[in-house]
PDB file of C-alpha atoms and ligand atoms in Angstrom:
ATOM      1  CA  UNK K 176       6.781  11.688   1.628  1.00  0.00           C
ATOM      2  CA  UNK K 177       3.416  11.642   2.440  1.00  0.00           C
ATOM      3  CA  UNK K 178       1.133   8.493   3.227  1.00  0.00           C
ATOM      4  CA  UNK K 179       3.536   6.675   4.895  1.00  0.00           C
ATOM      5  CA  UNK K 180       0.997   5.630   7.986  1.00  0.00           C
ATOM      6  CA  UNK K 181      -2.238   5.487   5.876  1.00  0.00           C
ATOM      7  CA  UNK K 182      -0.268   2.708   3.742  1.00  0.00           C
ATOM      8  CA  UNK K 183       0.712   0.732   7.073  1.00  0.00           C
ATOM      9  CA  UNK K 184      -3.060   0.832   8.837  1.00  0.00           C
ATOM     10  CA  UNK K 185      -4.869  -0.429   5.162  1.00  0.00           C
ATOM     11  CA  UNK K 186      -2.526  -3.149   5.672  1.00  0.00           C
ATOM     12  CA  UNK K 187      -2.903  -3.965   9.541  1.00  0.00           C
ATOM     13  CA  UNK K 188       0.552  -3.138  10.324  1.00  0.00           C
ATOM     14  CA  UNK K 189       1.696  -0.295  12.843  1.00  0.00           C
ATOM     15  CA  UNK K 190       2.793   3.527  11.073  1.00  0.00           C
ATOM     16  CA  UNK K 191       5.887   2.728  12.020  1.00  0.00           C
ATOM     17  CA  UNK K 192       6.319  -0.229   9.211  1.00  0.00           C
ATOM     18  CA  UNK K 193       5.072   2.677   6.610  1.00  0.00           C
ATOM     19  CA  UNK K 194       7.977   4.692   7.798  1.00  0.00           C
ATOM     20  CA  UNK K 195      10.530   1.502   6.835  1.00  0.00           C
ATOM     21  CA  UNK K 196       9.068   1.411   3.587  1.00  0.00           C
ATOM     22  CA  UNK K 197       8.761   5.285   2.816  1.00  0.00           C
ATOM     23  CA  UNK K 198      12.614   5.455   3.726  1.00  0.00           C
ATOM     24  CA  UNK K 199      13.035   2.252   1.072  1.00  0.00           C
ATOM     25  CA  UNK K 200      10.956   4.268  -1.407  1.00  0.00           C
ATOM     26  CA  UNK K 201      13.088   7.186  -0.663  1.00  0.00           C
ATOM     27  CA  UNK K 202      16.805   5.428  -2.221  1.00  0.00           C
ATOM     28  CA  UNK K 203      14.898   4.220  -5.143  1.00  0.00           C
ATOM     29  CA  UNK K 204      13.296   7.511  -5.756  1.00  0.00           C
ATOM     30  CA  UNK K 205      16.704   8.833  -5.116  1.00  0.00           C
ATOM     31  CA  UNK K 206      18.612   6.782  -7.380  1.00  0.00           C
ATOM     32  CA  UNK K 207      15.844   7.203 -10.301  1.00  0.00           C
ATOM     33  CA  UNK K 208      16.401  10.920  -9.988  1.00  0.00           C
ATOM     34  CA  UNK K 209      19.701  10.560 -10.427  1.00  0.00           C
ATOM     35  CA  UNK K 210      19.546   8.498 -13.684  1.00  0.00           C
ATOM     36  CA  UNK K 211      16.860  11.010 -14.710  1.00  0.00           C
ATOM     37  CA  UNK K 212      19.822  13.615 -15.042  1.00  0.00           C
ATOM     38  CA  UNK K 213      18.146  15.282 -11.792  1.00  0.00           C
ATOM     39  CA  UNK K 214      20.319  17.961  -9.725  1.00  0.00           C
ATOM     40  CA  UNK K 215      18.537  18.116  -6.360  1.00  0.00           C
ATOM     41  CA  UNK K 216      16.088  16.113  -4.921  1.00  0.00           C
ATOM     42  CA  UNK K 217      14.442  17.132  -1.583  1.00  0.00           C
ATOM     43  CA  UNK K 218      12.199  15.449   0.461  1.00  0.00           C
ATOM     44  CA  UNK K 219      10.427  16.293   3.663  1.00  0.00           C
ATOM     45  CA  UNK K 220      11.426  13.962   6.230  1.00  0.00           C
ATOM     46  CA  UNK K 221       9.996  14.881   9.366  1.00  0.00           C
ATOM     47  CA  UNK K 222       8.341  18.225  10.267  1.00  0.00           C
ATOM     48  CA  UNK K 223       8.796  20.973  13.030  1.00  0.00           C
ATOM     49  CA  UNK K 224       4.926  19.608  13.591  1.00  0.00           C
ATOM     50  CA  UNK K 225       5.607  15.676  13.241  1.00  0.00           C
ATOM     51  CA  UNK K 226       7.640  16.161  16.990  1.00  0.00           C
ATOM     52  CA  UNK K 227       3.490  16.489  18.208  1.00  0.00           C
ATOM     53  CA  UNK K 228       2.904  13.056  17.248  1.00  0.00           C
ATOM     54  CA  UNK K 229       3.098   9.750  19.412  1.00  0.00           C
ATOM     55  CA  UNK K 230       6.959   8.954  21.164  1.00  0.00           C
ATOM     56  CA  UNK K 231       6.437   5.524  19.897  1.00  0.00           C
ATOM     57  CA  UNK K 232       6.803   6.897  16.145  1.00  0.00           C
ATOM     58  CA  UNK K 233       9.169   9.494  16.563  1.00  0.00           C
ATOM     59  CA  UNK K 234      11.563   7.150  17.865  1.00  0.00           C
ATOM     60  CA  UNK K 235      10.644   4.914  15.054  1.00  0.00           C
ATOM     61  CA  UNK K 236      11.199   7.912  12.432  1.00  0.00           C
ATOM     62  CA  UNK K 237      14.302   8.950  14.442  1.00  0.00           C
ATOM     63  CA  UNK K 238      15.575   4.956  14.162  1.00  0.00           C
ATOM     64  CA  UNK K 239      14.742   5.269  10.472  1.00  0.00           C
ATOM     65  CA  UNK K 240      16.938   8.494  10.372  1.00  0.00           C
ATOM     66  CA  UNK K 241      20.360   6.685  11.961  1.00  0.00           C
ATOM     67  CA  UNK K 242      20.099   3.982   9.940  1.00  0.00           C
ATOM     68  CA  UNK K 243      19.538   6.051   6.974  1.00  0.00           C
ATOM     69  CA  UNK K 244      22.672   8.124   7.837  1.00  0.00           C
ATOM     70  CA  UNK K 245      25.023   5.088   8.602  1.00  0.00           C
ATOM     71  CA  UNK K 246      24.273   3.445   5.519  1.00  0.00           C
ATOM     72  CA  UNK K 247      24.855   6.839   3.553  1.00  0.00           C
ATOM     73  CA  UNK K 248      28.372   7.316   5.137  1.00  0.00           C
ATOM     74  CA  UNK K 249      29.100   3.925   3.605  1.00  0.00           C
ATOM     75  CA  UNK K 250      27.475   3.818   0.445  1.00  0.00           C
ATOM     76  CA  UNK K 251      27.315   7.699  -0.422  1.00  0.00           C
ATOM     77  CA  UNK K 252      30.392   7.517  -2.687  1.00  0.00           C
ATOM     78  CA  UNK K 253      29.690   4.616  -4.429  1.00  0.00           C
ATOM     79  CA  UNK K 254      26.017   5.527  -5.237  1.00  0.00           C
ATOM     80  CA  UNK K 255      27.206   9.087  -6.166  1.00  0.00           C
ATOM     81  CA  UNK K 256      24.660  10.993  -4.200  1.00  0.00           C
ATOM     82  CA  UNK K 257      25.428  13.727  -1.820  1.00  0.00           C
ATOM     83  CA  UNK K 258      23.168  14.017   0.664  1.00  0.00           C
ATOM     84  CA  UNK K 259      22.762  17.608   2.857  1.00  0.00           C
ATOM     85  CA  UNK K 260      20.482  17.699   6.092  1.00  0.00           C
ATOM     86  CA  UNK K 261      18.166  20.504   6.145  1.00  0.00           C
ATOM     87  CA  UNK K 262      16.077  22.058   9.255  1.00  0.00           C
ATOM     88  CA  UNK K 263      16.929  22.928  12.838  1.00  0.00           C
ATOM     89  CA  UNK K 264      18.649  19.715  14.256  1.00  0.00           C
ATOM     90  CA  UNK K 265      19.658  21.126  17.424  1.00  0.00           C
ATOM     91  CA  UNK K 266      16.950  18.715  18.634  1.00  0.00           C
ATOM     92  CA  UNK K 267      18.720  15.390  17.545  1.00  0.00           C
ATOM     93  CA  UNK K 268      21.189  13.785  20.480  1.00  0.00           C
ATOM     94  CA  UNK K 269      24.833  14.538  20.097  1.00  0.00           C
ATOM     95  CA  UNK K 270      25.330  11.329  18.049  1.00  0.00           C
ATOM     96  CA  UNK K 271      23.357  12.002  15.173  1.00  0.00           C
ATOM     97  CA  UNK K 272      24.558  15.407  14.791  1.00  0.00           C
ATOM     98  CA  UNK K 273      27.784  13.831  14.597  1.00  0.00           C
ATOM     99  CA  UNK K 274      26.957  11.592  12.063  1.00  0.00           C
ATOM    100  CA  UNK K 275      24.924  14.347  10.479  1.00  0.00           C
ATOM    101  CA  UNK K 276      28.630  16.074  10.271  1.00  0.00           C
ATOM    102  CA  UNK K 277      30.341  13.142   8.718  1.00  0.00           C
ATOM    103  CA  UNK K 278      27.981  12.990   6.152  1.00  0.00           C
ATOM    104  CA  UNK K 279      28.556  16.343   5.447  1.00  0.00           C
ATOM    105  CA  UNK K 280      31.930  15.941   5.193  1.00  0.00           C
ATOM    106  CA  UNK K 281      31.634  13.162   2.525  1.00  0.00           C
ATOM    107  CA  UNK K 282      29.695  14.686   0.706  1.00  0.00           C
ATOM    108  CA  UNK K 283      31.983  17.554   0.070  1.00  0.00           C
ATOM    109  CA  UNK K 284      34.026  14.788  -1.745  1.00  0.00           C
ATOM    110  CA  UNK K 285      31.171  13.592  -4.103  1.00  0.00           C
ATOM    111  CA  UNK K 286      30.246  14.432  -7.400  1.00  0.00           C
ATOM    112  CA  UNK K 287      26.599  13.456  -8.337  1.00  0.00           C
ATOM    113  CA  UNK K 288      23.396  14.544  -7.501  1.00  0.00           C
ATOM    114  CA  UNK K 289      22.704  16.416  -4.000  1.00  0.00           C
ATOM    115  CA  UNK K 290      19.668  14.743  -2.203  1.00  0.00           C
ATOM    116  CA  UNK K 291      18.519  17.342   0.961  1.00  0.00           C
ATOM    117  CA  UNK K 292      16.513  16.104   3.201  1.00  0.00           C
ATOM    118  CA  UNK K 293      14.657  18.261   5.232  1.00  0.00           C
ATOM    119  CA  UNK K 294      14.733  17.107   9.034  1.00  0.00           C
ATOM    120  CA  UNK K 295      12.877  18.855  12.262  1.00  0.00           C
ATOM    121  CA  UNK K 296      11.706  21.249   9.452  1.00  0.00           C
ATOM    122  CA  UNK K 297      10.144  23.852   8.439  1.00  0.00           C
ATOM    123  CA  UNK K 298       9.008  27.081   6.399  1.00  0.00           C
ATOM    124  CA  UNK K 299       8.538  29.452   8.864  1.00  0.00           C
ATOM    125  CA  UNK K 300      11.147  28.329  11.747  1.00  0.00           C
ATOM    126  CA  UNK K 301      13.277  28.178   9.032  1.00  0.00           C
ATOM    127  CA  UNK K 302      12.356  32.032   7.909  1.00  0.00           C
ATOM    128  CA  UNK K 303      12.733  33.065  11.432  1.00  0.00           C
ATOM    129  CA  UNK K 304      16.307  31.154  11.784  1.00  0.00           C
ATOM    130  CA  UNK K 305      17.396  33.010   8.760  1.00  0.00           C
ATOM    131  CA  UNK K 306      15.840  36.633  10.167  1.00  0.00           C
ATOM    132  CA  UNK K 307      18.436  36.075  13.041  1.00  0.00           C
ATOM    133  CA  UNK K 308      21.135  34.781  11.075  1.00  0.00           C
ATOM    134  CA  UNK K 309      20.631  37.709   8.745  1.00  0.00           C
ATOM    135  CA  UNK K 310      21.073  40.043  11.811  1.00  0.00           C
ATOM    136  CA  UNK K 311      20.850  43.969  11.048  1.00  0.00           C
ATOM    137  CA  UNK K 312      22.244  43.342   7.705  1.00  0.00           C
ATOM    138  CA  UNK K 313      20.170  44.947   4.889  1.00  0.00           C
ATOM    139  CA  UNK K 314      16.976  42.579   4.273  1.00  0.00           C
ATOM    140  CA  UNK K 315      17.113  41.853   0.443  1.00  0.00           C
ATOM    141  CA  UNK K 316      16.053  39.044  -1.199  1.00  0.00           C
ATOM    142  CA  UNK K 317      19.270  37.795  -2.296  1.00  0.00           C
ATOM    143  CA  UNK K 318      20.944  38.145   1.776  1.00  0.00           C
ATOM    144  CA  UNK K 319      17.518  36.543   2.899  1.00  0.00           C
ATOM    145  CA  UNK K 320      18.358  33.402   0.695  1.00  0.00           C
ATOM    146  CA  UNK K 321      21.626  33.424   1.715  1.00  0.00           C
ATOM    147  CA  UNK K 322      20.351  32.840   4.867  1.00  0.00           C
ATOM    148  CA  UNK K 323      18.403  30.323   4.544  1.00  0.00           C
ATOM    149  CA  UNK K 324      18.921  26.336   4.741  1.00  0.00           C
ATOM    150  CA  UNK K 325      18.850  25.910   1.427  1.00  0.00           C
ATOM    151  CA  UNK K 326      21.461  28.512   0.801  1.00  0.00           C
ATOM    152  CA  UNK K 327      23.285  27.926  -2.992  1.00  0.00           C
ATOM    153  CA  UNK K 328      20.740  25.283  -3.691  1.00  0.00           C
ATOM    154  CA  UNK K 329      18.170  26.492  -6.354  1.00  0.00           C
ATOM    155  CA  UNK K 330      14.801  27.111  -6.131  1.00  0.00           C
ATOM    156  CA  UNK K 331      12.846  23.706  -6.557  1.00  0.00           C
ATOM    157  CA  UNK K 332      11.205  23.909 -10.379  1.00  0.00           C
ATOM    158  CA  UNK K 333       8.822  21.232  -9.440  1.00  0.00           C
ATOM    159  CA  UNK K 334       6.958  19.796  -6.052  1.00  0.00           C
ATOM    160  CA  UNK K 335       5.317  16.576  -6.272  1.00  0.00           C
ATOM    161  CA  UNK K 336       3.070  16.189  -3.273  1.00  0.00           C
ATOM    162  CA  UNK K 337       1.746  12.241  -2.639  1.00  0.00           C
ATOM    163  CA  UNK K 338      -0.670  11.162  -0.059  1.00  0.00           C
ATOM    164  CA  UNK K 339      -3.533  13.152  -1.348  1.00  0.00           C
ATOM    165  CA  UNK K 340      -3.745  16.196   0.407  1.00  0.00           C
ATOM    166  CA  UNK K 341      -3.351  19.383  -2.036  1.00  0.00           C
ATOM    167  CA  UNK K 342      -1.484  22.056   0.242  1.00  0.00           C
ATOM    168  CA  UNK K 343       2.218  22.550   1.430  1.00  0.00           C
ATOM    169  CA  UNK K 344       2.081  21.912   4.886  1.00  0.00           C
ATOM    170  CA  UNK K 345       4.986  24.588   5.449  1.00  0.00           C
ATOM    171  CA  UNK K 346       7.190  23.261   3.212  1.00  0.00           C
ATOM    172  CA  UNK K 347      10.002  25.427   1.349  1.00  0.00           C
ATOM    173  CA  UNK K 348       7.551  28.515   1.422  1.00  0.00           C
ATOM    174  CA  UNK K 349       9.932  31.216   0.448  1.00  0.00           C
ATOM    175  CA  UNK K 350      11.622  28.548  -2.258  1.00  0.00           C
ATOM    176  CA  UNK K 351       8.491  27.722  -3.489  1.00  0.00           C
ATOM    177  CA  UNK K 352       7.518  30.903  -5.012  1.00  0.00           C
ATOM    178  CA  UNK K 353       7.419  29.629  -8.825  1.00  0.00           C
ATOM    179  CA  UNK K 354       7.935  25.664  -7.957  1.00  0.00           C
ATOM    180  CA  UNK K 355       5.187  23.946 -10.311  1.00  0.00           C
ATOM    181  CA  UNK K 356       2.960  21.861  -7.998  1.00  0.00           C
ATOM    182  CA  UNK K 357       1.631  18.416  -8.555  1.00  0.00           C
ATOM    183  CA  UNK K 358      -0.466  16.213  -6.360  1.00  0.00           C
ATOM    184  CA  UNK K 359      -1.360  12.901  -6.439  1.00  0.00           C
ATOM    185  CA  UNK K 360      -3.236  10.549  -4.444  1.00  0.00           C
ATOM    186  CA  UNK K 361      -0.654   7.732  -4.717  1.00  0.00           C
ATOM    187  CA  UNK K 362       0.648   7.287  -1.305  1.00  0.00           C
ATOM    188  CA  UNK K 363       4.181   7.262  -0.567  1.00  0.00           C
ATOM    189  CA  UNK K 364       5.102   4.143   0.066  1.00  0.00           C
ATOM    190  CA  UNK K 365       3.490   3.045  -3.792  1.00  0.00           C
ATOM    191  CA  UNK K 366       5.172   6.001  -5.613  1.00  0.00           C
ATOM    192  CA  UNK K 367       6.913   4.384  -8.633  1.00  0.00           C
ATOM    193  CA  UNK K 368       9.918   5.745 -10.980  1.00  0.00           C
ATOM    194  CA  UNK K 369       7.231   5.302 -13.572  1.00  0.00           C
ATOM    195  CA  UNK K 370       4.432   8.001 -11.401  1.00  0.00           C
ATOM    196  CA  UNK K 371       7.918  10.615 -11.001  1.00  0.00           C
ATOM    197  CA  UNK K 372       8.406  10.273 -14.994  1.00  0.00           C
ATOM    198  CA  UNK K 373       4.706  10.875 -15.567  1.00  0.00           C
ATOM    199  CA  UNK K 374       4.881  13.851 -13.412  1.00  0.00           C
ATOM    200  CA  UNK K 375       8.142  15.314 -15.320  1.00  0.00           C
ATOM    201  CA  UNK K 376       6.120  14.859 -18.478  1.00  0.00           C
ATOM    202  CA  UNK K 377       3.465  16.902 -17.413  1.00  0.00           C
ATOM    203  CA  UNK K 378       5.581  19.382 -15.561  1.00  0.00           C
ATOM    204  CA  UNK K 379       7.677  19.621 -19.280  1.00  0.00           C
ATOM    205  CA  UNK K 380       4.120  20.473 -20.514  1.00  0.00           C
ATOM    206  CA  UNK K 381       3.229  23.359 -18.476  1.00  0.00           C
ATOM    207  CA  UNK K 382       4.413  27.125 -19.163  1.00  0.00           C
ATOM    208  CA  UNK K 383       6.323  29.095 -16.885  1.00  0.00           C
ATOM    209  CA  UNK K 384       6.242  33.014 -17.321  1.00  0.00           C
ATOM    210  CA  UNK K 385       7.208  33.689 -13.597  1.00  0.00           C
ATOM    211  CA  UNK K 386       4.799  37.000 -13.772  1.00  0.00           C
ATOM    212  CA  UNK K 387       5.796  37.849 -17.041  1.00  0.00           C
ATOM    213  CA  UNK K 388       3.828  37.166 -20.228  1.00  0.00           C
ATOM    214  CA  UNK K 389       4.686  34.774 -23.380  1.00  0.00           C
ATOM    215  CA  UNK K 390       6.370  36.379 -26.042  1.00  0.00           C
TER     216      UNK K 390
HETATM  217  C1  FPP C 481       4.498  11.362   6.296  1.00  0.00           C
HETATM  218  O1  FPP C 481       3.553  10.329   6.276  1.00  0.00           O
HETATM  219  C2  FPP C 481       5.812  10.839   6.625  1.00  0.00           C
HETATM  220  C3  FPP C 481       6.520  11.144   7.746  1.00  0.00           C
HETATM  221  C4  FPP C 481       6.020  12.080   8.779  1.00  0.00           C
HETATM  222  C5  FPP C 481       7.838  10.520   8.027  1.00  0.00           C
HETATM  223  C6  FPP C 481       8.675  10.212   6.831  1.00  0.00           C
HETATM  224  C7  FPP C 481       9.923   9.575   7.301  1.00  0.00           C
HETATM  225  C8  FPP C 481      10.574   8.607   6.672  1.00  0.00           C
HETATM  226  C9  FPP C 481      10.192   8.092   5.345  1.00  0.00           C
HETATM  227  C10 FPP C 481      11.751   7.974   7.369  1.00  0.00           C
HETATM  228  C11 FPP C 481      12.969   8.825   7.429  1.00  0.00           C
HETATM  229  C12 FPP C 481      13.573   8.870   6.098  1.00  0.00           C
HETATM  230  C13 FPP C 481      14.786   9.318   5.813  1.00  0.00           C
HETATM  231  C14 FPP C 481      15.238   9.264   4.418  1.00  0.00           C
HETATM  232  C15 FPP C 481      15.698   9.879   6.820  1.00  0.00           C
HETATM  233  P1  FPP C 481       2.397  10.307   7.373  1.00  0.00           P
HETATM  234  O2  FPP C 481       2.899   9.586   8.576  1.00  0.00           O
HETATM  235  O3  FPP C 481       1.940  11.703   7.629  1.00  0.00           O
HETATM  236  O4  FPP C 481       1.311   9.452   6.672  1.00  0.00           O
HETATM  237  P2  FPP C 481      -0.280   9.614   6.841  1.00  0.00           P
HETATM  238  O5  FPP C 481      -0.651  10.950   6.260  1.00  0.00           O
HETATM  239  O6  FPP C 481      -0.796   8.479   6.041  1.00  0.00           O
HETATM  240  O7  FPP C 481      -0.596   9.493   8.309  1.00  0.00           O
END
């Protein structure tokens, strides 16, 4: 969700209002994905690197976050979303990762689409959390991913990066092996149901052979 402060400073307005709006972008995003006939959705919330940037706007983000998961708890079963935390959030305070829990628990009652979002995260820590995990198991593949945070969730079939900058700032890097990859300069905060349609249309357009040829 990329852009988030860029919006806020064009405007005059601290980063911190671009957060509030990014997080508002995020449900409608959410809920478009889920009349889209989407599966999983996953969006990079906050990264192991964000934690360098200013108190003033991790608290802010971190504000964002409890707010976000209070108004999940209530409205997750009516909206029909599930929503799954992913990332090392040993760093939260004991009262998010209780709320983190309840919403894991509700979720496990919901049918609908699963929306992760990926918290205190990423690529690598989360390769080196599963090299642990995995312990002196035999490294294949298939135990590696089982290891991971995004364990039984699929590998993502398309990555839509906004804010303009064309790399994947350690973002799902094992998962992201044959993810299609689209960037566009649309910040966050101005990404439209009508730019994540565009982008499935051109996705629907491109041809996967995952190393193989076209027969
Ligand atoms: C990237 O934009 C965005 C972030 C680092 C934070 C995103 C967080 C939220 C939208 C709030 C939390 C949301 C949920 C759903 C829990 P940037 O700040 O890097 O923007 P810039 O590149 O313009 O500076």
């Amino acid at each position: 969700m990329d852009g988030n402060g860029r919006w806020a400073e064009k405007r005059g307005l601290p980063r911190a209002v671009g957060h509030t709006r990014g997080a508002e972008v995020f449900r409608k995003i959410a809920t478009a994905c889920k009349d889209l006939g989407v599966e999983y959705l996953t969006v990079y919330a906050f990264s192991t690197e964000n934690n360098r940037r200013p108190e003033d706007e991790v608290s802010a983000i971190l504000g964002l976050l409890r707010k976000y998961l209070l108004e999940s708890i209530e409205k997750m079963e009516r909206d029909g979303i599930r929503l799954k935390f992913l990332g090392n959030l040993d760093i939260l305070p004991p009262d998010y990762r209780k709320l983190v829990r309840e919403t894991d628990e509700i979720s496990k009652r919901v049918c609908g689409m699963q929306a992760n979002v990926c918290f205190n995260y990423g690529g690598r820590d989360e390769l080196v959390r599963a090299v642990k995990r995995l312990g002196g198991a035999e490294p294949t593949e298939q135990a590696l991913s089982d290891c991971l945070d995004t364990a039984g969730i699929p590998d993502p079939d398309l990555i839509i990066r906004p804010g303009g900058e064309k790399r994947l700032s350690n973002f799902l890097l094992w998962q992201a092996a044959y993810a299609e990859l689209i960037f566009t300069d649309t910040l966050w905060p101005d990404f439209t149901k009508e730019e994540l349609v565009a982008a499935f249309e051109v996705f629907s357009a491109r041809k996967r052979r995952y190393g193989g040829v076209d027969r």
